[in-house]
mmCIF file of C-alpha atoms in Angstrom:
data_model
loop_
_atom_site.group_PDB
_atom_site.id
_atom_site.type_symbol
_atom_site.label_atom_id
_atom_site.label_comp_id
_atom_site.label_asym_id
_atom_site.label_seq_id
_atom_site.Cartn_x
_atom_site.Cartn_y
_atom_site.Cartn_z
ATOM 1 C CA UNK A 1 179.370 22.209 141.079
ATOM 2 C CA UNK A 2 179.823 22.259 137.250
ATOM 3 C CA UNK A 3 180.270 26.182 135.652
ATOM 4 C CA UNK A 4 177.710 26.211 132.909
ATOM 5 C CA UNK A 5 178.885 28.838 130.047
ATOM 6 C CA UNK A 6 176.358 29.943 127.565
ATOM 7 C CA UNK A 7 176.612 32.093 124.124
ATOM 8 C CA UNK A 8 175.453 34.089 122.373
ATOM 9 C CA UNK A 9 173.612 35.915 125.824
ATOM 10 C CA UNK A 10 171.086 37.657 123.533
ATOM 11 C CA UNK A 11 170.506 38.188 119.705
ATOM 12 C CA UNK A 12 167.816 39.566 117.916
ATOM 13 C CA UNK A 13 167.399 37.829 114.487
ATOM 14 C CA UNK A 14 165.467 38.024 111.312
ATOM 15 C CA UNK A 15 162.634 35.295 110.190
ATOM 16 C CA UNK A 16 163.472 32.440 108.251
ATOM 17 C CA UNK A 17 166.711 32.338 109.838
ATOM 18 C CA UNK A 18 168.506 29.891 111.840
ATOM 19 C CA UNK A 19 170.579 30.763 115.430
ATOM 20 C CA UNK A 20 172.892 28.382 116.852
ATOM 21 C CA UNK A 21 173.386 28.307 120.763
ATOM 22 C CA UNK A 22 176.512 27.362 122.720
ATOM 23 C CA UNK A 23 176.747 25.355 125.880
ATOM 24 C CA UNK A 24 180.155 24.626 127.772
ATOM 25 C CA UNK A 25 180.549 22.856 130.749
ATOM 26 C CA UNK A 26 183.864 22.844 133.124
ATOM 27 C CA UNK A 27 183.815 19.156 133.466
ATOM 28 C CA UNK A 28 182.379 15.830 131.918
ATOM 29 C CA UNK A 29 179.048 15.178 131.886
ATOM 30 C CA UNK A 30 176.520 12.446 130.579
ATOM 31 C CA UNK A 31 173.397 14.546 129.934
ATOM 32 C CA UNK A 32 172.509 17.743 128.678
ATOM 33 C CA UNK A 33 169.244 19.359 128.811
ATOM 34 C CA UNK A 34 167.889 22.130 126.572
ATOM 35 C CA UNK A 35 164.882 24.464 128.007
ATOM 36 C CA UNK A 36 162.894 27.150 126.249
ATOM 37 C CA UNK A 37 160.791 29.545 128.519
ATOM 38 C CA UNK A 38 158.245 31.600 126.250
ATOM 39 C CA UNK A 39 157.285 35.240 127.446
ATOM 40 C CA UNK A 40 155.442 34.945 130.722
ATOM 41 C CA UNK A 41 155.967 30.893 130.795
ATOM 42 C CA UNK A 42 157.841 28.564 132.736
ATOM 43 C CA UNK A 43 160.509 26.275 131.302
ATOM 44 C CA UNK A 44 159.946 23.525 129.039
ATOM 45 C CA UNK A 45 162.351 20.750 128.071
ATOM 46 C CA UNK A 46 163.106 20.949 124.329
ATOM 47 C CA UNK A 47 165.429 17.545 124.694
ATOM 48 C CA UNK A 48 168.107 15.485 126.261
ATOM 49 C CA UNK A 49 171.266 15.524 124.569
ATOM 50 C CA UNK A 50 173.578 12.498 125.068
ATOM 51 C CA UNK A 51 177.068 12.096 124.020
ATOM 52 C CA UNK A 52 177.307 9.662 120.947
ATOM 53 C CA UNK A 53 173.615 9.473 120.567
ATOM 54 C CA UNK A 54 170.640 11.222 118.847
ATOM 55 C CA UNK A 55 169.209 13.628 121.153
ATOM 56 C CA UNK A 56 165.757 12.591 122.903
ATOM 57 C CA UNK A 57 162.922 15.424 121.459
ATOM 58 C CA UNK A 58 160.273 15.989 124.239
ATOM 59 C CA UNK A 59 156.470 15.993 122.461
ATOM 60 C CA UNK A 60 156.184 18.766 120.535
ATOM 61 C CA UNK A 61 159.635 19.415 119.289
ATOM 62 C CA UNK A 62 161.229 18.157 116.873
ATOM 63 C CA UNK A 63 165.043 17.391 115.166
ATOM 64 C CA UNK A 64 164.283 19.335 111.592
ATOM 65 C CA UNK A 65 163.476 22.168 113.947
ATOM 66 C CA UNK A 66 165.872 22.199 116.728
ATOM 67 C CA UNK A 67 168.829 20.623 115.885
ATOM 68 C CA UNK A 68 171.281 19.399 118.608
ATOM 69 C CA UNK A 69 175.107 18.176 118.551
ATOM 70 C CA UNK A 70 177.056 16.520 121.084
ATOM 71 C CA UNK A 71 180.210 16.413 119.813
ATOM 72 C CA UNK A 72 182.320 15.541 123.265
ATOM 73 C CA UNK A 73 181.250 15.668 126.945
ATOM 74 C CA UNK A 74 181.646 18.874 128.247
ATOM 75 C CA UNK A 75 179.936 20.902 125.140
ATOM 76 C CA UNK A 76 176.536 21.162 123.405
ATOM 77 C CA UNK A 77 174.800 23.178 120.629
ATOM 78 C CA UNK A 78 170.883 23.803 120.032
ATOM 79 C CA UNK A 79 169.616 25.184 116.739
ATOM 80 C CA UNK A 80 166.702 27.196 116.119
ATOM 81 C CA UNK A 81 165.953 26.510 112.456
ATOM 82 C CA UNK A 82 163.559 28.525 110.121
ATOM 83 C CA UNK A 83 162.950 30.993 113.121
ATOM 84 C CA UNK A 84 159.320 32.860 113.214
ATOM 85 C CA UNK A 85 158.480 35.360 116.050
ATOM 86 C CA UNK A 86 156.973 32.412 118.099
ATOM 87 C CA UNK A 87 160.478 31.190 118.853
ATOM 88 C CA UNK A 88 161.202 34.105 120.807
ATOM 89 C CA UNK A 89 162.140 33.075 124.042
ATOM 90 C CA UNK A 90 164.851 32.541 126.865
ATOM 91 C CA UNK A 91 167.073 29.373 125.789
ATOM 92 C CA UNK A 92 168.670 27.693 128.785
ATOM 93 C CA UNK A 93 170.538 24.237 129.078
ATOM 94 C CA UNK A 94 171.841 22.890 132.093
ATOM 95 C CA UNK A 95 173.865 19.224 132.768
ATOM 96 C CA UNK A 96 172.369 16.014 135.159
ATOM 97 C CA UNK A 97 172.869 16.175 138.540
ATOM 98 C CA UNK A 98 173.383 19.867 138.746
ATOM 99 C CA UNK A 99 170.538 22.263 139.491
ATOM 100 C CA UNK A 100 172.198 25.814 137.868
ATOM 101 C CA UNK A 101 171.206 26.263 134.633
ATOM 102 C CA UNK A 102 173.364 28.551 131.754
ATOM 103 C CA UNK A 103 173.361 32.307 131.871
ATOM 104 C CA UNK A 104 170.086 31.755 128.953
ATOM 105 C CA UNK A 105 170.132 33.020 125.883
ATOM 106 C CA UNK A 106 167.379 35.408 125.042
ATOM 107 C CA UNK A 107 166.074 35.199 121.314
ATOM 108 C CA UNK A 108 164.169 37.780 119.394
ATOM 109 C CA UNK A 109 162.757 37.301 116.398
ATOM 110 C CA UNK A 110 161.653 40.264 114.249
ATOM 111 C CA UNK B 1 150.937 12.481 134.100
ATOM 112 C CA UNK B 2 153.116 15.035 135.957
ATOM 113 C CA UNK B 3 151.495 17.577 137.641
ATOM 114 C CA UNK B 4 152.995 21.115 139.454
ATOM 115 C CA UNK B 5 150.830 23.753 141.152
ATOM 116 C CA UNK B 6 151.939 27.209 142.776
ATOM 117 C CA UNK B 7 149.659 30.402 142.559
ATOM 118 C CA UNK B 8 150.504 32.474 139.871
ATOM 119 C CA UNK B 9 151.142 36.100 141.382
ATOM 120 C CA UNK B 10 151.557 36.959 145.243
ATOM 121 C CA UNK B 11 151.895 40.313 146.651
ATOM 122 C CA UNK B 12 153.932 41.119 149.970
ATOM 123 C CA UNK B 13 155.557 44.328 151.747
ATOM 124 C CA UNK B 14 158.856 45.009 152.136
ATOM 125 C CA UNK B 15 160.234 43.723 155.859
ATOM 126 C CA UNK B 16 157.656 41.292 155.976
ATOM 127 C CA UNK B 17 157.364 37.450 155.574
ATOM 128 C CA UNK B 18 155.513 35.586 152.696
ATOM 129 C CA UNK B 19 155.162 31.555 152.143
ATOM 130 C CA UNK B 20 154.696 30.307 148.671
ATOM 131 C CA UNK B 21 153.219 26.934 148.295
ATOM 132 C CA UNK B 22 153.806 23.964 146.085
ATOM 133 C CA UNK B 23 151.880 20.907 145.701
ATOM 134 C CA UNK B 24 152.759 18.283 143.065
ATOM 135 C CA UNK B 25 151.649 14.995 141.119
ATOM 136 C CA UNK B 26 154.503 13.138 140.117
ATOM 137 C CA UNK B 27 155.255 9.867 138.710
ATOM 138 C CA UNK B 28 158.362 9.412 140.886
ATOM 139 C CA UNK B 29 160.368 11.596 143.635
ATOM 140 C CA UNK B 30 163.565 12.571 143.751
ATOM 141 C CA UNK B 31 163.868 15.832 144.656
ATOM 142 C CA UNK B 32 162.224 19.283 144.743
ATOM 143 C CA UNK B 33 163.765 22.245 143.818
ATOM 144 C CA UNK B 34 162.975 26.003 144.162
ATOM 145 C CA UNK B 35 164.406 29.036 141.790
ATOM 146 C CA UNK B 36 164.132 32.399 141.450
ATOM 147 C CA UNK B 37 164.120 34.556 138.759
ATOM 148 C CA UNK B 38 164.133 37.887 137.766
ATOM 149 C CA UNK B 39 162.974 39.093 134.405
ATOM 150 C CA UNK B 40 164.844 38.413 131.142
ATOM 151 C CA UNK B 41 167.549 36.208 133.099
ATOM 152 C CA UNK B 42 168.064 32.741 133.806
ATOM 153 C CA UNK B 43 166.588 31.034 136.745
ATOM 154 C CA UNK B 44 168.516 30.949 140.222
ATOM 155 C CA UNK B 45 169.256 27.656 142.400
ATOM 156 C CA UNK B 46 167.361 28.953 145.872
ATOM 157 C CA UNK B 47 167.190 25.189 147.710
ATOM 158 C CA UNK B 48 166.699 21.542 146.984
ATOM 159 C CA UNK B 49 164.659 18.996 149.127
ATOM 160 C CA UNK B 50 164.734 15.288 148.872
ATOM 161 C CA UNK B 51 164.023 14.631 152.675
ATOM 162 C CA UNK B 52 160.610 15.932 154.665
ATOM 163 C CA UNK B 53 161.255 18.460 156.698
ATOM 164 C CA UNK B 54 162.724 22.252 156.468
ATOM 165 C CA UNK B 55 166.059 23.774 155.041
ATOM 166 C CA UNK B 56 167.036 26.715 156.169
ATOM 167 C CA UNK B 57 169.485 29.319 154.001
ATOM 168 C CA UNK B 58 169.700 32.574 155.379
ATOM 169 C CA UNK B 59 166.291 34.545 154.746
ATOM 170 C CA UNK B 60 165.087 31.683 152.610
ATOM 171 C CA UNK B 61 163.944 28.367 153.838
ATOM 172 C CA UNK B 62 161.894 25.457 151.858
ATOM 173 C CA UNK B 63 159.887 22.873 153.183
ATOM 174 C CA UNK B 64 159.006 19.398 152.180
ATOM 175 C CA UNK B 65 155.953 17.029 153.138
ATOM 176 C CA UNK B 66 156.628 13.854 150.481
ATOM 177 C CA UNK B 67 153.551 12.301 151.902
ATOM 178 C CA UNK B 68 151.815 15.341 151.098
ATOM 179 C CA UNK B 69 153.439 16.502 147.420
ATOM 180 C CA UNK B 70 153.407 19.530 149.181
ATOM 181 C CA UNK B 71 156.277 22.436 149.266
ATOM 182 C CA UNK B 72 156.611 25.850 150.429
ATOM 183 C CA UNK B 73 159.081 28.364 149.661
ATOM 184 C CA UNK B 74 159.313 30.920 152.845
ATOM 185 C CA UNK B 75 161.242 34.603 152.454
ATOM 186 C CA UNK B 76 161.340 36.663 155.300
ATOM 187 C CA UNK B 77 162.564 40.254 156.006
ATOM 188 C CA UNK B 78 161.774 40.619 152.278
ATOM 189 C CA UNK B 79 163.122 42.909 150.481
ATOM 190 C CA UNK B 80 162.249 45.257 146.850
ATOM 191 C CA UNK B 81 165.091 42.797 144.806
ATOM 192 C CA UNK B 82 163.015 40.057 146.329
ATOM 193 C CA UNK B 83 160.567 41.188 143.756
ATOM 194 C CA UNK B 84 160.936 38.048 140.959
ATOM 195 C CA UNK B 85 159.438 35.095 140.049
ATOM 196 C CA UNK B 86 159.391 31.890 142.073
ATOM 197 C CA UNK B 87 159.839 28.586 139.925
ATOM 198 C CA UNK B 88 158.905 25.114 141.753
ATOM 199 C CA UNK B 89 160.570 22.105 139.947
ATOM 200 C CA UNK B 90 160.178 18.199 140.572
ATOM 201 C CA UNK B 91 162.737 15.473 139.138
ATOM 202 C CA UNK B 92 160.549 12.625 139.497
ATOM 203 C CA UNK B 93 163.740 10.290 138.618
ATOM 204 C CA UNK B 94 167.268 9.817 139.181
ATOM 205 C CA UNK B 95 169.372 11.102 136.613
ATOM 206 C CA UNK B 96 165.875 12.281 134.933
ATOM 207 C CA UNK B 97 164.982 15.828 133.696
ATOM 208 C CA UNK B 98 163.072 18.729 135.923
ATOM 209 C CA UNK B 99 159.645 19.471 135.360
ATOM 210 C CA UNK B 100 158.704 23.136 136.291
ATOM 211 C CA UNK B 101 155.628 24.782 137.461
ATOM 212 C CA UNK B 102 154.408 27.911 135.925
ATOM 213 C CA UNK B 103 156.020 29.917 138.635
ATOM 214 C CA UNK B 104 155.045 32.284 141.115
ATOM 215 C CA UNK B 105 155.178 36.063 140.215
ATOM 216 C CA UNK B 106 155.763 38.105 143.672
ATOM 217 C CA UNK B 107 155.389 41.633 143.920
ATOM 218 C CA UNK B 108 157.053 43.475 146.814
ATOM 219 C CA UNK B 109 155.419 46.486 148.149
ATOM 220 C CA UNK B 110 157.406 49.549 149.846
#
């Protein structure tokens, strides 16, 4: 199965800031998937990133907010724009067909 | 709509054996899959179902009733690091994203 590596693993960072998250795969894949789990919530899909296309927003999320690139197939980046303290979460992102996620990046914002 | 239900907390003692259910509303099937996870860290692959019937891993075995939408997660001989939450997810499509349920929180007793 695919290695998932994630960065940075944790950062605390001010508001009205923007943090930009890392996701390397080991091998080539179509889809990427970012996740955000909220204190004491389960995961929710922020969006699908495909390579050479805009990435797919889930309801409630949006581009100006969470940027995504796909530059090339085996790497990813989500941005958490403007950040308040309600964006303090775990960030995850994980690859189709696989069912490990990334070591998660844990966001606070102060 | 897509729909995943496990109880929210569970407690159990240590050496014993505890079953967490799953029941879901899907659009679509293809696959169920269970994680664990431990505070501040990134969810854990535990097992994936796709046919009815039970998979057994070591002390951790998952069953699947498609008919049903029903899934349980069993641990036995549980120990304290069992202490973590349990996450039931449902791809409902090929190729498609996972939909998690709020998770299970179990609390091991000595």
């Amino acid at each position: 199965s695919a290695v998932i590596s994630q960065k940075p693993s944790r950062d605390i960072c001010q508001r009205g800031t923007s943090l930009t998250i890392q996701c390397q795969v080991d091998s080539q894949v179509t889809m990427m998937f970012w996740y955000r789990q909220q204190p004491g919530q389960s995961l929710t899909l922020i969006a699908t990133a495909n390579q050479g296309s805009e990435a797919t927003y889930e309801s409630g999320f949006v581009i100006d907010k969470f940027p995504i690139s796909r530059p090339n197939l085996t790497f990813s980046t989500l941005t958490v724009s403007n950040m308040s303290p309600e964006d303090s979460s775990i960030y995850l992102c994980s690859v189709d067909g696989e069912e490990h996620f990334g070591s998660g990046t844990r966001l606070t914002v102060v | 709509g897509q729909n995943i239900d496990q109880p929210t907390e569970m407690t159990a003692t240590e050496g014993a054996i505890v079953q967490i259910n799953c029941t879901y509303q899907t659009s679509g099937f293809n696959g169920l899959f269970w994680y664990q996870q431990h505070a501040g860290e990134a969810p854990t692959f535990l097992s994936y179902n796709v046919l009815d019937g039970l998979e057994e891993k070591g002390r951790f075995s998952s069953f699947l009733s498609r008919s049903k939408g029903y899934s349980y997660l069993l641990l036995k001989e549980l120990q304290m690091k069992d202490s973590a939450s349990y996450l039931c997810a449902v791809r409902a499509h090929r190729d498609d994203k996972i939909i998690f349920g709020k998770g299970t929180r179990l609390h091991i007793l000595p």
